[in-house]
Amino acid sequence: MGGSTRAGTMMMLSYMVLFVLSAAPAAVVGGRAALRGRGMLDNGLALAPQMGWNSWNHFHCNIDEKMIKETADAMVSTGLSSLGYHYINLDDCWGEQNRDSQGNLVAKASTFPSGIKALADYVHNKGLKFGIYSDAGTQTCSKTMPGSLGYEDQDAKTFAAWEVDYLKYDNCNNPDTSPQERYSKMSKALQNSGRNILFSMCEWGQNDPATWAASVGNSWRTTGDIDDNWGSMTSIADQNNQWASYAKPGGWNDPDMLEVGNGGMTTEEYRSHFSIWALAKAPLLIGCDVRSMNYQTLEILSNSEVIAVNQDKLGVQGQKVKSDGDLEVWAGPLSGGRVVVVLWNRGSGKASITANWSDIGLKSSDVVKARDLWAHKTISSVQGKLTATIGSHSCKMYVLSPK
């Protein structure tokens, strides 16, 4: 594996340095003290990657208050909410084409006749949190409703009055001015709104937001939109990977929402999708219709051991550390000296993949307990390397605990 092994080792060394640097703040990760002095947005939110549901991937503009309420019900009845999926997020197309006479955003009367505040109340009464969508331009991406450009303070106060908990902020129909300036205005407006609102920046990675967005938002898109197919998902995983060192508690790289359960990939491909997103500390935002999902979809989304990797208090993004053509090793440090490893076969046939301890930051003499997070089985004593045979487009995911 020559050059790719050497590059992977250097990557591994870089995030093992992050392991050391991140260990100190981990002790205070429960509060804003963890963020101060680190150039992070000081709103105390997203200390672990946010989890929830978003309407866009499955429903696009076909949304109404009945469906949102049923989704909130389903998040509770399926047990997903108890696993940490707390946000119910409206995406584009929830508003009228024009503002009212006072310049306020208005819920679309034909689809949200009770208004957004009433919908937020319903979601909150389920023990969940409510999110909404706007845009750093003159119109949203669908062009069916106004954006917030020039109305940042007014819209932030409106969202606060509606008791919104989360804002996804898109980048369509903008005047080609600096996104740093436009997104910072909304960030300040949210901080001055009187309500603590998680700020999810959707600038599509065009201006390398990982390098500047930590003090502006709680997460920032590093890529264009995901599509529900293998090629899109794997490409986005690779694009997001390069920004791994910028993710920390309070601010996360966002490779877009989950497609698990939407039908464009196989169960094994969706399992790979979920595994890599969890390892990469991506926000886990379900994008399917949870009211009618099948058993395989629920099984993937409700794997508490994989979710625990995503929510690990150390908050270090795992990354690709070794590749040999389509055979890859992804890994990253976890709290307590543990390491997460994904052996990923992106090829068309079954293959054997090995993670050597030198690839993943362990000593050659280390003896570990290896927990298989999808088989829910433990290998009690492994030394030097971990090898498994992986099917096409499949993966195995382990947490290694040194003895």
Tab-separated table of C-alpha atoms in Angstrom:
chain	number	residue	atom	x	y	z
A	1	MET	CA	0.000	0.000	0.000
A	2	GLY	CA	3.085	2.177	-0.075
A	3	GLY	CA	2.217	5.847	-0.399
A	4	SER	CA	-1.359	5.497	0.804
A	5	THR	CA	-0.171	3.741	3.965
A	6	ARG	CA	2.351	6.494	4.643
A	7	ALA	CA	-0.270	9.187	4.072
A	8	GLY	CA	-2.687	7.353	6.313
A	9	THR	CA	-0.111	7.073	9.072
A	10	MET	CA	0.496	10.819	8.907
A	11	MET	CA	-3.256	11.406	9.104
A	12	MET	CA	-3.443	9.112	12.098
A	13	LEU	CA	-0.641	10.946	13.837
A	14	SER	CA	-2.424	14.238	13.258
A	15	TYR	CA	-5.636	13.119	14.923
A	16	MET	CA	-3.785	11.400	17.748
A	17	VAL	CA	-2.366	14.852	18.465
A	18	LEU	CA	-5.967	16.059	18.468
A	19	PHE	CA	-6.737	13.261	20.959
A	20	VAL	CA	-4.281	14.777	23.415
A	21	LEU	CA	-5.392	18.356	22.776
A	22	SER	CA	-9.060	17.452	23.093
A	23	ALA	CA	-8.762	15.418	26.274
A	24	ALA	CA	-8.577	18.416	28.603
A	25	PRO	CA	-11.764	20.158	27.446
A	26	ALA	CA	-13.632	16.859	27.406
A	27	ALA	CA	-13.924	17.048	31.185
A	28	VAL	CA	-16.002	20.203	30.932
A	29	VAL	CA	-17.844	19.341	27.758
A	30	GLY	CA	-21.150	19.644	29.563
A	31	GLY	CA	-21.077	23.441	29.553
A	32	ARG	CA	-19.973	26.585	27.779
A	33	ALA	CA	-16.598	26.465	29.497
A	34	ALA	CA	-15.653	23.809	26.961
A	35	LEU	CA	-16.023	26.332	24.145
A	36	ARG	CA	-14.433	29.483	25.528
A	37	GLY	CA	-11.009	30.329	24.214
A	38	ARG	CA	-11.314	27.809	21.385
A	39	GLY	CA	-12.802	30.024	18.693
A	40	MET	CA	-16.144	28.219	18.886
A	41	LEU	CA	-19.641	29.675	18.875
A	42	ASP	CA	-20.393	30.199	22.559
A	43	ASN	CA	-24.034	29.126	22.737
A	44	GLY	CA	-23.468	25.856	24.602
A	45	LEU	CA	-25.234	23.800	21.907
A	46	ALA	CA	-24.114	20.832	19.773
A	47	LEU	CA	-21.502	19.703	22.276
A	48	ALA	CA	-22.068	16.374	20.532
A	49	PRO	CA	-23.258	16.232	16.909
A	50	GLN	CA	-26.948	17.090	16.663
A	51	MET	CA	-29.414	14.271	16.025
A	52	GLY	CA	-32.928	14.426	14.654
A	53	TRP	CA	-34.991	14.412	11.462
A	54	ASN	CA	-35.330	16.760	8.490
A	55	SER	CA	-38.106	16.899	5.901
A	56	TRP	CA	-36.111	17.609	2.719
A	57	ASN	CA	-34.521	14.346	1.550
A	58	HIS	CA	-37.793	12.438	1.353
A	59	PHE	CA	-40.558	15.033	1.132
A	60	HIS	CA	-38.933	18.066	-0.523
A	61	CYS	CA	-41.744	20.666	-0.740
A	62	ASN	CA	-44.551	18.170	-0.050
A	63	ILE	CA	-44.864	19.078	3.618
A	64	ASP	CA	-47.730	20.017	5.906
A	65	GLU	CA	-48.416	20.226	9.606
A	66	LYS	CA	-50.222	16.863	9.738
A	67	MET	CA	-47.174	15.041	8.380
A	68	ILE	CA	-44.831	16.870	10.755
A	69	LYS	CA	-47.001	15.971	13.750
A	70	GLU	CA	-47.177	12.331	12.636
A	71	THR	CA	-43.401	12.312	12.252
A	72	ALA	CA	-42.955	13.628	15.782
A	73	ASP	CA	-45.324	10.895	17.000
A	74	ALA	CA	-43.343	8.246	15.110
A	75	MET	CA	-40.004	9.461	16.467
A	76	VAL	CA	-41.350	8.758	19.945
A	77	SER	CA	-43.235	5.516	19.238
A	78	THR	CA	-40.283	3.899	17.425
A	79	GLY	CA	-37.915	4.732	20.288
A	80	LEU	CA	-35.716	6.925	18.091
A	81	SER	CA	-36.243	9.974	20.295
A	82	SER	CA	-35.016	8.072	23.346
A	83	LEU	CA	-31.777	7.313	21.450
A	84	GLY	CA	-31.017	11.024	21.002
A	85	TYR	CA	-32.887	11.994	17.816
A	86	HIS	CA	-34.445	15.107	19.325
A	87	TYR	CA	-34.821	17.666	16.523
A	88	ILE	CA	-37.824	17.728	14.168
A	89	ASN	CA	-36.731	20.111	11.424
A	90	LEU	CA	-38.844	21.762	8.740
A	91	ASP	CA	-36.877	22.430	5.577
A	92	ASP	CA	-37.795	24.676	2.621
A	93	CYS	CA	-41.351	25.539	1.469
A	94	TRP	CA	-43.056	26.130	4.820
A	95	GLY	CA	-43.807	29.834	4.219
A	96	GLU	CA	-45.917	32.103	2.056
A	97	GLN	CA	-44.385	33.700	-1.033
A	98	ASN	CA	-44.408	37.158	0.567
A	99	ARG	CA	-43.873	38.696	3.996
A	100	ASP	CA	-46.790	40.361	5.788
A	101	SER	CA	-47.340	44.119	5.995
A	102	GLN	CA	-44.919	44.351	8.932
A	103	GLY	CA	-42.222	42.457	7.046
A	104	ASN	CA	-42.627	39.206	8.994
A	105	LEU	CA	-42.320	35.707	7.590
A	106	VAL	CA	-45.685	33.961	7.452
A	107	ALA	CA	-46.498	30.249	7.560
A	108	LYS	CA	-48.182	28.955	4.407
A	109	ALA	CA	-51.900	28.969	5.197
A	110	SER	CA	-52.777	26.006	2.960
A	111	THR	CA	-50.279	23.618	4.569
A	112	PHE	CA	-49.620	25.071	8.029
A	113	PRO	CA	-52.976	26.628	8.942
A	114	SER	CA	-52.335	26.440	12.690
A	115	GLY	CA	-49.083	28.399	12.354
A	116	ILE	CA	-45.519	27.560	13.272
A	117	LYS	CA	-45.826	28.357	16.982
A	118	ALA	CA	-48.616	25.815	17.396
A	119	LEU	CA	-46.551	23.207	15.526
A	120	ALA	CA	-43.524	23.922	17.706
A	121	ASP	CA	-45.728	23.530	20.793
A	122	TYR	CA	-46.905	20.119	19.550
A	123	VAL	CA	-43.321	18.970	18.977
A	124	HIS	CA	-42.200	20.294	22.367
A	125	ASN	CA	-45.084	18.500	24.090
A	126	LYS	CA	-43.642	15.259	22.709
A	127	GLY	CA	-40.368	16.000	24.506
A	128	LEU	CA	-38.698	16.921	21.207
A	129	LYS	CA	-37.135	20.079	19.764
A	130	PHE	CA	-38.296	22.025	16.735
A	131	GLY	CA	-36.222	23.321	13.823
A	132	ILE	CA	-36.928	25.582	10.881
A	133	TYR	CA	-35.279	26.687	7.632
A	134	SER	CA	-34.312	29.959	6.004
A	135	ASP	CA	-31.736	31.273	3.559
A	136	ALA	CA	-28.909	33.844	3.450
A	137	GLY	CA	-30.339	35.293	0.220
A	138	THR	CA	-33.420	37.075	-1.077
A	139	GLN	CA	-35.352	33.828	-1.608
A	140	THR	CA	-35.014	30.243	-0.419
A	141	CYS	CA	-33.758	27.572	-2.800
A	142	SER	CA	-37.272	26.598	-3.878
A	143	LYS	CA	-38.048	30.275	-4.633
A	144	THR	CA	-41.431	29.718	-2.984
A	145	MET	CA	-40.725	31.932	0.047
A	146	PRO	CA	-38.489	34.849	1.088
A	147	GLY	CA	-34.967	34.445	2.367
A	148	SER	CA	-33.660	36.302	5.420
A	149	LEU	CA	-31.049	38.526	3.763
A	150	GLY	CA	-31.568	42.008	5.202
A	151	TYR	CA	-34.130	40.688	7.699
A	152	GLU	CA	-31.777	38.770	9.973
A	153	ASP	CA	-32.721	40.455	13.267
A	154	GLN	CA	-36.447	40.442	12.516
A	155	ASP	CA	-36.494	36.814	11.446
A	156	ALA	CA	-34.368	35.655	14.381
A	157	LYS	CA	-36.814	37.335	16.764
A	158	THR	CA	-39.709	35.720	14.925
A	159	PHE	CA	-38.086	32.290	15.274
A	160	ALA	CA	-37.472	32.934	18.964
A	161	ALA	CA	-41.108	34.001	19.457
A	162	TRP	CA	-42.195	30.761	17.789
A	163	GLU	CA	-39.871	28.880	20.200
A	164	VAL	CA	-37.730	27.446	17.437
A	165	ASP	CA	-34.683	25.467	18.637
A	166	TYR	CA	-32.729	25.009	15.392
A	167	LEU	CA	-32.148	27.005	12.216
A	168	LYS	CA	-30.870	25.468	8.989
A	169	TYR	CA	-29.619	28.396	6.907
A	170	ASP	CA	-29.163	27.853	3.167
A	171	ASN	CA	-27.215	29.892	0.586
A	172	CYS	CA	-29.440	30.230	-2.498
A	173	ASN	CA	-30.276	33.448	-4.376
A	174	ASN	CA	-27.548	35.432	-2.638
A	175	PRO	CA	-25.969	38.609	-4.069
A	176	ASP	CA	-22.553	36.932	-4.379
A	177	THR	CA	-21.232	38.750	-1.327
A	178	SER	CA	-19.079	37.159	1.364
A	179	PRO	CA	-20.793	34.197	3.051
A	180	GLN	CA	-18.749	34.965	6.162
A	181	GLU	CA	-20.493	38.327	6.378
A	182	ARG	CA	-24.001	37.041	5.626
A	183	TYR	CA	-23.808	34.049	7.953
A	184	SER	CA	-22.221	36.091	10.744
A	185	LYS	CA	-25.169	38.516	10.630
A	186	MET	CA	-27.645	35.741	11.237
A	187	SER	CA	-25.404	34.219	13.912
A	188	LYS	CA	-25.387	37.496	15.837
A	189	ALA	CA	-29.128	37.918	15.306
A	190	LEU	CA	-29.806	34.478	16.762
A	191	GLN	CA	-27.575	35.222	19.748
A	192	ASN	CA	-29.541	38.441	20.343
A	193	SER	CA	-32.966	36.858	19.789
A	194	GLY	CA	-33.611	35.911	23.394
A	195	ARG	CA	-33.626	32.158	22.664
A	196	ASN	CA	-30.790	29.666	22.351
A	197	ILE	CA	-31.049	28.390	18.760
A	198	LEU	CA	-28.678	25.867	17.177
A	199	PHE	CA	-27.243	27.359	13.969
A	200	SER	CA	-26.758	24.893	11.100
A	201	MET	CA	-24.958	26.549	8.182
A	202	CYS	CA	-25.717	25.197	4.704
A	203	GLU	CA	-23.177	27.017	2.526
A	204	TRP	CA	-22.293	23.738	0.703
A	205	GLY	CA	-18.573	23.993	1.497
A	206	GLN	CA	-17.982	26.450	-1.336
A	207	ASN	CA	-15.866	28.845	0.708
A	208	ASP	CA	-14.202	26.221	2.922
A	209	PRO	CA	-16.380	27.004	5.959
A	210	ALA	CA	-14.489	24.537	8.124
A	211	THR	CA	-11.689	27.107	8.219
A	212	TRP	CA	-13.832	29.987	9.507
A	213	ALA	CA	-17.298	28.862	10.607
A	214	ALA	CA	-16.579	27.549	14.107
A	215	SER	CA	-17.192	30.946	15.706
A	216	VAL	CA	-20.307	31.491	13.559
A	217	GLY	CA	-22.305	28.234	13.570
A	218	ASN	CA	-22.707	24.900	15.338
A	219	SER	CA	-22.270	22.929	12.108
A	220	TRP	CA	-21.358	23.756	8.543
A	221	ARG	CA	-21.930	21.861	5.339
A	222	THR	CA	-18.657	20.739	3.779
A	223	THR	CA	-20.209	19.429	0.557
A	224	GLY	CA	-22.969	19.865	-1.965
A	225	ASP	CA	-26.287	18.065	-1.519
A	226	ILE	CA	-26.303	14.306	-1.056
A	227	ASP	CA	-28.270	12.070	-3.424
A	228	ASP	CA	-29.698	8.703	-2.475
A	229	ASN	CA	-27.124	6.589	-4.289
A	230	TRP	CA	-23.789	4.896	-3.625
A	231	GLY	CA	-21.695	7.215	-5.808
A	232	SER	CA	-22.967	10.383	-4.179
A	233	MET	CA	-22.612	9.044	-0.641
A	234	THR	CA	-19.041	7.778	-1.094
A	235	SER	CA	-17.934	10.968	-2.858
A	236	ILE	CA	-19.343	13.120	-0.069
A	237	ALA	CA	-17.653	10.959	2.568
A	238	ASP	CA	-14.310	11.617	0.867
A	239	GLN	CA	-14.914	15.358	0.513
A	240	ASN	CA	-15.878	15.724	4.164
A	241	ASN	CA	-12.885	13.661	5.307
A	242	GLN	CA	-10.325	16.341	4.414
A	243	TRP	CA	-11.723	18.737	7.050
A	244	ALA	CA	-11.570	16.301	9.975
A	245	SER	CA	-9.193	18.345	12.110
A	246	TYR	CA	-11.660	21.260	12.314
A	247	ALA	CA	-14.475	19.376	14.082
A	248	LYS	CA	-14.793	19.856	17.838
A	249	PRO	CA	-17.517	19.921	20.483
A	250	GLY	CA	-19.775	22.839	19.611
A	251	GLY	CA	-18.912	22.877	15.894
A	252	TRP	CA	-19.107	19.989	13.421
A	253	ASN	CA	-18.398	19.245	9.774
A	254	ASP	CA	-21.680	18.394	8.053
A	255	PRO	CA	-21.609	16.081	4.991
A	256	ASP	CA	-25.408	16.476	4.649
A	257	MET	CA	-28.336	14.512	5.979
A	258	LEU	CA	-28.856	10.769	6.053
A	259	GLU	CA	-30.454	8.947	3.139
A	260	VAL	CA	-30.929	5.708	5.108
A	261	GLY	CA	-34.347	4.247	4.274
A	262	ASN	CA	-35.136	6.269	1.158
A	263	GLY	CA	-34.721	3.294	-1.171
A	264	GLY	CA	-31.828	4.223	-3.436
A	265	MET	CA	-29.220	2.019	-1.767
A	266	THR	CA	-29.057	-1.523	-0.383
A	267	THR	CA	-29.205	-2.326	3.310
A	268	GLU	CA	-25.440	-2.948	3.329
A	269	GLU	CA	-24.788	0.371	1.586
A	270	TYR	CA	-26.984	2.197	4.087
A	271	ARG	CA	-25.141	0.490	6.933
A	272	SER	CA	-21.857	1.765	5.487
A	273	HIS	CA	-23.382	5.244	5.105
A	274	PHE	CA	-24.485	5.309	8.745
A	275	SER	CA	-21.181	3.888	10.013
A	276	ILE	CA	-19.014	6.476	8.245
A	277	TRP	CA	-21.284	9.381	9.246
A	278	ALA	CA	-21.144	8.218	12.864
A	279	LEU	CA	-17.347	7.809	12.835
A	280	ALA	CA	-16.965	11.232	11.168
A	281	LYS	CA	-18.977	12.898	13.963
A	282	ALA	CA	-21.471	14.148	11.391
A	283	PRO	CA	-24.867	15.438	12.494
A	284	LEU	CA	-27.221	12.448	12.324
A	285	LEU	CA	-30.364	13.833	10.725
A	286	ILE	CA	-32.756	11.162	9.497
A	287	GLY	CA	-34.078	11.896	6.015
A	288	CYS	CA	-36.639	9.138	5.411
A	289	ASP	CA	-40.335	8.781	6.231
A	290	VAL	CA	-40.105	7.397	9.762
A	291	ARG	CA	-43.872	6.755	9.765
A	292	SER	CA	-43.486	3.898	7.278
A	293	MET	CA	-39.840	2.780	7.466
A	294	ASN	CA	-39.095	-0.946	7.344
A	295	TYR	CA	-37.386	-3.046	10.000
A	296	GLN	CA	-33.958	-2.866	8.345
A	297	THR	CA	-34.055	0.935	8.308
A	298	LEU	CA	-35.062	1.134	11.963
A	299	GLU	CA	-32.376	-1.395	12.873
A	300	ILE	CA	-29.685	0.766	11.266
A	301	LEU	CA	-30.875	4.080	12.670
A	302	SER	CA	-31.404	2.666	16.164
A	303	ASN	CA	-28.024	0.967	16.627
A	304	SER	CA	-27.153	2.471	20.011
A	305	GLU	CA	-23.530	1.285	19.853
A	306	VAL	CA	-22.900	3.125	16.580
A	307	ILE	CA	-24.738	6.187	17.894
A	308	ALA	CA	-22.479	6.143	20.968
A	309	VAL	CA	-19.445	6.490	18.685
A	310	ASN	CA	-20.990	9.571	17.089
A	311	GLN	CA	-21.876	11.079	20.460
A	312	ASP	CA	-18.596	10.205	22.196
A	313	LYS	CA	-17.574	12.991	24.574
A	314	LEU	CA	-14.033	13.279	23.184
A	315	GLY	CA	-15.485	14.801	20.024
A	316	VAL	CA	-12.664	13.926	17.604
A	317	GLN	CA	-13.694	13.216	14.007
A	318	GLY	CA	-12.423	9.888	12.697
A	319	GLN	CA	-11.025	9.730	9.190
A	320	LYS	CA	-9.641	7.556	6.424
A	321	VAL	CA	-6.205	6.290	7.487
A	322	LYS	CA	-5.404	3.654	4.860
A	323	SER	CA	-6.620	2.714	1.398
A	324	ASP	CA	-5.694	0.083	-1.151
A	325	GLY	CA	-7.887	0.758	-4.150
A	326	ASP	CA	-11.435	0.176	-2.948
A	327	LEU	CA	-10.370	-1.350	0.381
A	328	GLU	CA	-10.238	1.227	3.155
A	329	VAL	CA	-9.589	1.618	6.879
A	330	TRP	CA	-11.221	4.527	8.694
A	331	ALA	CA	-10.439	5.146	12.357
A	332	GLY	CA	-10.418	7.650	15.180
A	333	PRO	CA	-9.842	7.983	18.914
A	334	LEU	CA	-12.644	7.754	21.455
A	335	SER	CA	-12.801	8.616	25.129
A	336	GLY	CA	-11.115	6.270	27.589
A	337	GLY	CA	-8.250	5.448	25.241
A	338	ARG	CA	-10.485	3.477	22.893
A	339	VAL	CA	-10.337	3.524	19.096
A	340	VAL	CA	-13.143	3.133	16.554
A	341	VAL	CA	-12.300	1.318	13.315
A	342	VAL	CA	-14.354	0.831	10.152
A	343	LEU	CA	-13.145	-1.682	7.567
A	344	TRP	CA	-14.899	-0.557	4.382
A	345	ASN	CA	-15.061	-2.462	1.093
A	346	ARG	CA	-16.088	-0.048	-1.647
A	347	GLY	CA	-15.347	-2.625	-4.359
A	348	SER	CA	-17.583	-4.986	-6.311
A	349	GLY	CA	-16.446	-8.265	-4.738
A	350	LYS	CA	-15.808	-9.795	-1.329
A	351	ALA	CA	-12.357	-8.957	0.084
A	352	SER	CA	-10.179	-9.214	3.175
A	353	ILE	CA	-9.218	-5.939	4.896
A	354	THR	CA	-6.658	-5.509	7.664
A	355	ALA	CA	-6.140	-2.676	10.110
A	356	ASN	CA	-2.656	-2.878	11.577
A	357	TRP	CA	-2.163	-1.290	14.982
A	358	SER	CA	0.393	1.059	13.416
A	359	ASP	CA	-2.352	2.334	11.079
A	360	ILE	CA	-4.674	3.335	13.897
A	361	GLY	CA	-2.376	4.709	16.598
A	362	LEU	CA	-1.995	1.633	18.803
A	363	LYS	CA	1.276	0.044	19.901
A	364	SER	CA	2.166	-3.260	18.283
A	365	SER	CA	2.193	-4.859	21.719
A	366	ASP	CA	-1.295	-3.630	22.644
A	367	VAL	CA	-3.848	-6.339	23.335
A	368	VAL	CA	-7.405	-5.132	22.806
A	369	LYS	CA	-10.971	-6.231	23.197
A	370	ALA	CA	-12.733	-5.736	19.855
A	371	ARG	CA	-16.454	-5.041	19.890
A	372	ASP	CA	-18.260	-5.610	16.567
A	373	LEU	CA	-20.945	-2.912	16.589
A	374	TRP	CA	-23.174	-4.456	13.922
A	375	ALA	CA	-22.911	-8.106	14.985
A	376	HIS	CA	-23.050	-7.035	18.658
A	377	LYS	CA	-20.304	-9.521	19.488
A	378	THR	CA	-16.963	-9.149	21.284
A	379	ILE	CA	-13.622	-10.665	20.382
A	380	SER	CA	-11.907	-10.874	23.738
A	381	SER	CA	-8.226	-10.682	22.806
A	382	VAL	CA	-6.711	-9.234	19.609
A	383	GLN	CA	-3.086	-8.174	19.127
A	384	GLY	CA	-1.183	-6.401	16.362
A	385	LYS	CA	-3.906	-6.210	13.721
A	386	LEU	CA	-7.583	-6.763	12.983
A	387	THR	CA	-8.616	-8.588	9.810
A	388	ALA	CA	-12.075	-9.329	8.445
A	389	THR	CA	-13.641	-10.477	5.185
A	390	ILE	CA	-16.043	-7.810	3.968
A	391	GLY	CA	-18.746	-8.124	1.322
A	392	SER	CA	-19.139	-5.724	-1.591
A	393	HIS	CA	-20.173	-2.205	-0.534
A	394	SER	CA	-20.224	-3.397	3.069
A	395	CYS	CA	-18.287	-2.603	6.202
A	396	LYS	CA	-17.500	-3.856	9.660
A	397	MET	CA	-17.291	-1.413	12.555
A	398	TYR	CA	-15.394	-2.046	15.771
A	399	VAL	CA	-14.558	-0.300	18.999
A	400	LEU	CA	-11.152	-1.429	20.279
A	401	SER	CA	-10.554	-1.195	24.015
A	402	PRO	CA	-6.943	-1.723	25.162
A	403	LYS	CA	-6.672	-4.152	28.050
